[in-house]
Coordinates of C-alpha atoms in Angstrom, one line a residue:
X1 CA 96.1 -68.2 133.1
X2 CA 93.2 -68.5 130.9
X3 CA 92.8 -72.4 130.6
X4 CA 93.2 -72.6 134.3
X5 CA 90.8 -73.4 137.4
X6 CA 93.3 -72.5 139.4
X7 CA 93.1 -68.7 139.8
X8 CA 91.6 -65.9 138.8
X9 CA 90.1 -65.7 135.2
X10 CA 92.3 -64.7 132.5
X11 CA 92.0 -62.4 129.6
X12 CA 89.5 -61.9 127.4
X13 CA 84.5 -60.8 123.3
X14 CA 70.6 -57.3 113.6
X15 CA 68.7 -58.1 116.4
X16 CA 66.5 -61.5 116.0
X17 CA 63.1 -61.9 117.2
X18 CA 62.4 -63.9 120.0
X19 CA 60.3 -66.1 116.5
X20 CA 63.2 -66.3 114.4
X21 CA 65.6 -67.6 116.9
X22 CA 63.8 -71.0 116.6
X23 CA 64.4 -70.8 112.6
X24 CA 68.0 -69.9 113.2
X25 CA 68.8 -73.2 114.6
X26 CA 66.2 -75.1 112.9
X27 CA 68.1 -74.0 110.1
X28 CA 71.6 -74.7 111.6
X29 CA 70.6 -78.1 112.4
X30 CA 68.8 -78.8 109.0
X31 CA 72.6 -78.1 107.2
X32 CA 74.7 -79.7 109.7
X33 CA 76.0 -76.9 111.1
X34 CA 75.1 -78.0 114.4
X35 CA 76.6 -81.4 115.3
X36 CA 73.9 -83.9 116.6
X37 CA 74.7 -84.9 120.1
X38 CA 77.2 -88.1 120.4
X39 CA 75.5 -89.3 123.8
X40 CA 71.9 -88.6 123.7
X41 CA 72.0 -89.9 127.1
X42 CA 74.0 -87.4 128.6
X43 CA 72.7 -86.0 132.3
X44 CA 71.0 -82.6 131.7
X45 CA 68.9 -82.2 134.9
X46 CA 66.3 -80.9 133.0
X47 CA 67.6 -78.3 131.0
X48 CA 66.1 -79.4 127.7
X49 CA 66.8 -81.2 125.1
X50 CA 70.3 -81.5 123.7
X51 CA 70.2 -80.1 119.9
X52 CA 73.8 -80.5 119.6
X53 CA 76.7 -77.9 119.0
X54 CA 78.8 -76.1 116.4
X55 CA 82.2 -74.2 117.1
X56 CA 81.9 -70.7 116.8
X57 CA 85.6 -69.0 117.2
X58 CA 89.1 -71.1 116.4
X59 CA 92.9 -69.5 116.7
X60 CA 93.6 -67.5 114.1
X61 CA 96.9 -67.0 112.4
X62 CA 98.4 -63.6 113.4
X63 CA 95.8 -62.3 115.5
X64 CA 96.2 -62.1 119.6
X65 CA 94.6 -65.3 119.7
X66 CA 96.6 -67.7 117.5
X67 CA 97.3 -70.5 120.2
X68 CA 94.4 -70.1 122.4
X69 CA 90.8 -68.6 122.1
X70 CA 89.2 -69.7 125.3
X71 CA 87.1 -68.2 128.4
X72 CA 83.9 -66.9 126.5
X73 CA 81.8 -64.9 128.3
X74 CA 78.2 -64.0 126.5
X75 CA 75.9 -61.8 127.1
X76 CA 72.7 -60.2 125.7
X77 CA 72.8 -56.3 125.6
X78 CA 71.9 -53.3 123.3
X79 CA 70.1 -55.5 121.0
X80 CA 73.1 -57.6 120.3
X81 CA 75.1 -60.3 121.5
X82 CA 78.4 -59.7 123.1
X83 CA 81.3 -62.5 123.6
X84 CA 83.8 -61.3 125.5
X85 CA 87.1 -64.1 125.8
X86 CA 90.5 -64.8 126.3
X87 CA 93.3 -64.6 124.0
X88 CA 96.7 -66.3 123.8
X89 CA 99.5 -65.9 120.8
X90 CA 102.8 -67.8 123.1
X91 CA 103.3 -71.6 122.8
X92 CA 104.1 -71.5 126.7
X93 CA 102.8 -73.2 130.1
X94 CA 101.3 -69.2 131.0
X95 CA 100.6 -68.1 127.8
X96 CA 100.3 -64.2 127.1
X97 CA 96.7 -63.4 127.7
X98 CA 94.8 -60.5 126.6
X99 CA 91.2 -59.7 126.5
X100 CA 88.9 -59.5 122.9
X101 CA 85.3 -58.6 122.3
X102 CA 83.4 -60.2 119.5
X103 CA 80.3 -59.2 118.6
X104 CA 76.9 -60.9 116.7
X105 CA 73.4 -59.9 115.8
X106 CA 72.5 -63.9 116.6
X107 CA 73.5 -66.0 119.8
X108 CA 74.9 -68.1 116.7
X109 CA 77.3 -65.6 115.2
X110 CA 79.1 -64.7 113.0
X111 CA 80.9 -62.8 115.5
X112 CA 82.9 -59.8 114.6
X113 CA 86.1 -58.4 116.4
X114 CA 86.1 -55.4 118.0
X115 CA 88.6 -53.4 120.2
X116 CA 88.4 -52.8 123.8
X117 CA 90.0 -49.9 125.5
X118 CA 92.3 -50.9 128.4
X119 CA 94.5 -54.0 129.6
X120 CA 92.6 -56.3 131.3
X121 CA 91.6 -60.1 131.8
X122 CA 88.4 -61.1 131.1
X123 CA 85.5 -62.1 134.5
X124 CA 81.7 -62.5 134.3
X125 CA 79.9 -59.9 132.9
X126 CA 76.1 -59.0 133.7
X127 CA 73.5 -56.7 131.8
X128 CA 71.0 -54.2 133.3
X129 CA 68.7 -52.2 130.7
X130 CA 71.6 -49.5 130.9
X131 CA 74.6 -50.8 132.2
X132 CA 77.2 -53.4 131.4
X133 CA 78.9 -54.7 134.7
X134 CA 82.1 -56.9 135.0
X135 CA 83.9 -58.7 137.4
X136 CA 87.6 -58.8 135.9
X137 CA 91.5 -59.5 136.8
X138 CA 93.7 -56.4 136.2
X139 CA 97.5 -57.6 135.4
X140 CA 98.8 -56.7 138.7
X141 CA 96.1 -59.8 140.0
X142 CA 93.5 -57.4 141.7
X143 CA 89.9 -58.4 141.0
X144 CA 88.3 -55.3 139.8
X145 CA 84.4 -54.3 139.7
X146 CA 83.1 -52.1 136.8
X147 CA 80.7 -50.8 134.2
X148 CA 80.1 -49.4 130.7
X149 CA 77.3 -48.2 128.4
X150 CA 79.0 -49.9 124.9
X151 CA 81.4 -52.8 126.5
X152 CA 84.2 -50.9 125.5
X153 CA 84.9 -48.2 127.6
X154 CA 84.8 -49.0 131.2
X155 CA 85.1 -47.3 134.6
X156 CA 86.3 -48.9 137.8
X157 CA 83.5 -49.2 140.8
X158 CA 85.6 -51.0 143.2
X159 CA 87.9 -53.9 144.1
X160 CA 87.0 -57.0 144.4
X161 CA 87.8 -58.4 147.3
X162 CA 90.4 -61.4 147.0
X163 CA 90.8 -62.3 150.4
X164 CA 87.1 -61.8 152.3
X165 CA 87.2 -60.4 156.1
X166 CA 86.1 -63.0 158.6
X167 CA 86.2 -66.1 156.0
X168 CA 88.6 -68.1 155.7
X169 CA 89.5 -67.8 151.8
X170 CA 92.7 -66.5 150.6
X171 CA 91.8 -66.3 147.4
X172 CA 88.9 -65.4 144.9
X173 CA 88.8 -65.6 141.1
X174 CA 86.8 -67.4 138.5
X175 CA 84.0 -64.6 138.1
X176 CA 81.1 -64.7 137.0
X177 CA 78.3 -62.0 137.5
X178 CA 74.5 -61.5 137.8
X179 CA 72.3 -58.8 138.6
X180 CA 70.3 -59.3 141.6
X181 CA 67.1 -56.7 143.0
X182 CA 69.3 -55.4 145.5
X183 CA 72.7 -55.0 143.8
X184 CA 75.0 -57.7 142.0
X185 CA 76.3 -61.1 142.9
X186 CA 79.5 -62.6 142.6
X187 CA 80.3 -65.9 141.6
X188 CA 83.5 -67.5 142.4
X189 CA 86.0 -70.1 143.1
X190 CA 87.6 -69.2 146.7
X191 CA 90.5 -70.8 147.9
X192 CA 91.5 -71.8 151.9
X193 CA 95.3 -71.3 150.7
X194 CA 96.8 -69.6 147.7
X195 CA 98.6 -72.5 146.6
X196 CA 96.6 -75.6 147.3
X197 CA 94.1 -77.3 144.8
X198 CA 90.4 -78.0 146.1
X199 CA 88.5 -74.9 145.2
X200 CA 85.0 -74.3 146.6
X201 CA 82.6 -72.0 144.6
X202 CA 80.9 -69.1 146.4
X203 CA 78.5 -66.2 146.0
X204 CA 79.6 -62.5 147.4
X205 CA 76.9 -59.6 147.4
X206 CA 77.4 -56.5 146.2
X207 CA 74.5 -54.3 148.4
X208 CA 74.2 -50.4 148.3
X209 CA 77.9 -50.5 147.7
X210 CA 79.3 -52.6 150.2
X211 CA 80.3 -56.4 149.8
X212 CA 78.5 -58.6 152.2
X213 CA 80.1 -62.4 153.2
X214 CA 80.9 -64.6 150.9
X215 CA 78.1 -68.1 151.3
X216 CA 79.6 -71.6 150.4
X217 CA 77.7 -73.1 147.5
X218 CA 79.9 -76.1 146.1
X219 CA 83.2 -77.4 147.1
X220 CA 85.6 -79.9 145.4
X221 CA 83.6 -83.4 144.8
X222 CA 85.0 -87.1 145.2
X223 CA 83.5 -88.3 142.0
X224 CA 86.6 -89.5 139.6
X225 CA 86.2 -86.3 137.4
X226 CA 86.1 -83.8 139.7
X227 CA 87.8 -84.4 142.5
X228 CA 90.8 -82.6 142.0
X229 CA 89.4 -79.5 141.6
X230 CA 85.7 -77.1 140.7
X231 CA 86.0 -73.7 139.4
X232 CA 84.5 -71.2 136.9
X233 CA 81.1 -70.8 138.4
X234 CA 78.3 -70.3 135.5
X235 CA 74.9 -69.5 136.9
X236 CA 71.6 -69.8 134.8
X237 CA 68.1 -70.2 135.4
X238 CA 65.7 -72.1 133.1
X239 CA 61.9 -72.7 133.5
X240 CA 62.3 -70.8 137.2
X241 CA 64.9 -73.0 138.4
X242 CA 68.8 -71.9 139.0
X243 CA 71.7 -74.0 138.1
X244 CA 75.2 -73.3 138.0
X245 CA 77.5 -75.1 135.4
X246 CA 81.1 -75.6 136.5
X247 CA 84.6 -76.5 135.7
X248 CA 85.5 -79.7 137.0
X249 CA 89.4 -81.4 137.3
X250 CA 90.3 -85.0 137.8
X251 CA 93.2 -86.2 139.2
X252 CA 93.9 -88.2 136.4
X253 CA 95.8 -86.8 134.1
X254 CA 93.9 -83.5 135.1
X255 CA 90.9 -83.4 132.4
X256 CA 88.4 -81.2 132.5
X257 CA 84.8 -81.4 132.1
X258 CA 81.5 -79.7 132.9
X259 CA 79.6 -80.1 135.7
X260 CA 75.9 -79.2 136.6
X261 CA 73.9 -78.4 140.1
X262 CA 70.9 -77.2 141.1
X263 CA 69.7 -75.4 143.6
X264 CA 66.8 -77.0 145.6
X265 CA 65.2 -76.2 149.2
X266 CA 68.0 -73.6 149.4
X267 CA 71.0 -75.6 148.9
X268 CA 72.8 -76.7 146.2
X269 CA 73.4 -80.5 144.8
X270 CA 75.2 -82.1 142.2
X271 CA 72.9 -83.1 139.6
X272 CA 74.3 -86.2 138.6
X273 CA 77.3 -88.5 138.7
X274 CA 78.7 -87.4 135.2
X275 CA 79.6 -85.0 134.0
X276 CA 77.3 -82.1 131.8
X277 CA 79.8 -81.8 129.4
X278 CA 82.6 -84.0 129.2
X279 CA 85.9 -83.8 126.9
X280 CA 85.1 -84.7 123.3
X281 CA 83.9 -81.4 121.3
X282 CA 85.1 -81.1 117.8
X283 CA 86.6 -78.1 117.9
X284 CA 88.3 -79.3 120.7
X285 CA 87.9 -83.0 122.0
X286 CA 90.7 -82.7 125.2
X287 CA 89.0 -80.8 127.7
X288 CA 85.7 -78.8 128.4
X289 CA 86.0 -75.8 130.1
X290 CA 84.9 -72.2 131.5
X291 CA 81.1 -72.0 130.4
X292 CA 79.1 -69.3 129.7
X293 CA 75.4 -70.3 129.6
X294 CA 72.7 -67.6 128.4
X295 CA 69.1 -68.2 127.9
X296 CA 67.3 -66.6 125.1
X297 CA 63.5 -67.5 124.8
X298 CA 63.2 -71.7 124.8
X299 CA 66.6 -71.9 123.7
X300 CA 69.8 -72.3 126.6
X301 CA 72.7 -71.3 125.2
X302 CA 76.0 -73.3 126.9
X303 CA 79.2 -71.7 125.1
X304 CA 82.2 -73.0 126.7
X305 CA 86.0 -73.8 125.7
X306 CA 88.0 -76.8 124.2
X307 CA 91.6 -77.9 123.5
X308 CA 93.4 -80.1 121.8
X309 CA 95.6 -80.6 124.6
X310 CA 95.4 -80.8 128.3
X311 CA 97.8 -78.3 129.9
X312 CA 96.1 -76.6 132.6
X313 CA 97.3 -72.9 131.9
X314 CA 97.8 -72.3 128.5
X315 CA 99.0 -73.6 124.9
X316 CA 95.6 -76.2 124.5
X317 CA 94.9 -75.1 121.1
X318 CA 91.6 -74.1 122.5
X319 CA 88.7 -73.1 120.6
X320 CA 85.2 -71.9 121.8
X321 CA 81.9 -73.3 120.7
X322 CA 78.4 -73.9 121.8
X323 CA 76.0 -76.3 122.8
X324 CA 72.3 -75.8 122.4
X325 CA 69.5 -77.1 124.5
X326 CA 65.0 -76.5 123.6
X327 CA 63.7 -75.5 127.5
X328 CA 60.3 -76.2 126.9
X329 CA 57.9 -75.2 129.9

């Protein structure tokens, strides 16, 4: 279920100068195609400033995504930028989910389509100087590691593991992925029961090929908009300080907005009492959901989902646009 927190992420996609990237949005902003931030005031725990933010893909009549385009997941590789998301074409509470690669020369777009080989739904994806990795859900519900040279092909490397010996999670899903010096880390939302709410979000190490226990880094807050639920873990690190952007649920009505820690002396904190990003986008002013945030030079990059709706699976309308923020030093 793709517009979920509940799970396991659902399905789902020139080279510019580090110089021209600052002329790209310059230039964005100067026609409007950026929308100027509604709340200036908005938390940010220094990030930057807030430039404002533009939708980049919408449903599309006829194509695997007509109801839903949701879940992006970005990353920099092979000189371009690849946006891998979840699809939906069913006006259902599930949906029917599959996973789509969309490819730019800017981390603005346009973004082209392109077709992916196998059935899959769509986790965190990392990039070494060689290697694609991703953390995905195959359709039987197994969490699956693996790699590719184009993000197109891929070959299995392992399981993930869903259930961790010695912890007491039942559950992992909500991937996200990074490369660390000594293998990869996992991001993820881990659940004490596979039915109950009240996620927590962990880190699992991949080291010389073994999984090492999972470490605790957030669980479910008790502010009014997130204390129903946290999930889809988005790690970034700007000016040399790592922060992790999340999906947060209320109990009201179960909204959806963005939250933001930082990690400081070792732990992790909330960074304020509102929410990042909360519900109000153009392209889809319901919720705000599953972010994917990307640094490129003194820009941060925060592409994340909206609906028109509020249904906590599927059939939101969603859309998926950007927010951009200047990190100067």
């Amino acid at each position: 279920m793709r517009g979920a927190t509940t799970s396991g992420r659902s399905p789902l996609r020139g080279r510019p100068a580090f110089l021209r990237l600052g002329l790209v949005v310059s230039a964005l902003l100067a026609t409007n195609a950026i929308t100027p931030p509604a709340d200036a005031r908005a938390p940010t725990c220094e990030l930057g400033t807030n430039l404002g933010e533009r939708p980049l893909l919408r449903p599309r009549q006829g194509s695997f995504y007509s109801v839903d385009a949701l879940n992006p997941d970005v990353v920099r590789f092979g000189g371009k930028y690849l946006m891998f998301f979840s699809g939906n074409d069913t006006h259902s509470f599930g949906g029917n989910w599959h996973t789509g690669l969309a490819v730019g020369a800017t981390p603005l777009g346009p973004f082209r389509m392109t077709s992916l080989k196998g059935h899959y739904l769509n986790g965190g994806t990392a990039a070494s100087r060689r290697w694609l990795y991703q953390a995905r859900t195959l359709p039987d519900g197994q969490g699956e590691l693996a790699r590719s040279r184009d993000g197109i092909h891929w070959r299995r490397i392992s399981n993930v593991p869903q259930a961790p010996r010695a912890t007491p999670y039942q559950l992992t899903g909500d991937y996200g992925l990074t490369t660390i010096s000594s293998g990869l880390r996992l991001w993820a939302l881990a659940r004490r029961s596979r039915t109950g709410l009240g996620g927590e979000l962990v880190t699992l190490d991949r080291i010389r090929g073994q999984w090492v226990k999972p470490r605790t880094l957030l669980g479910t807050g008790t502010l009014p908009w997130e204390n129903l639920d946290v999930g889809e873990p988005g790690p970034v690190t700007v000016n040399g300080r790592d922060y992790l952007t999340y999906t947060a649920t209320t109990q009201a009505q179960t909204i959806r907005s963005l939250g933001l820690a930082v990690r400081t002396s070792g732990q992790w904190r909330r960074c304020s009492t509102r929410p990042l990003v909360a519900p109000g986008a153009s392209w889809g002013p319901k919720v705000a959901i599953d972010s994917s945030p990307l640094v490129i030079g003194r820009r941060l990059y925060l592409y994340y989902g909206g609906g028109t709706g509020t249904s906590i699976a599927a059939d939101l309308g969603g859309a998926i646009g950007v927010r951009v923020y200047h990190t100067p030093k």
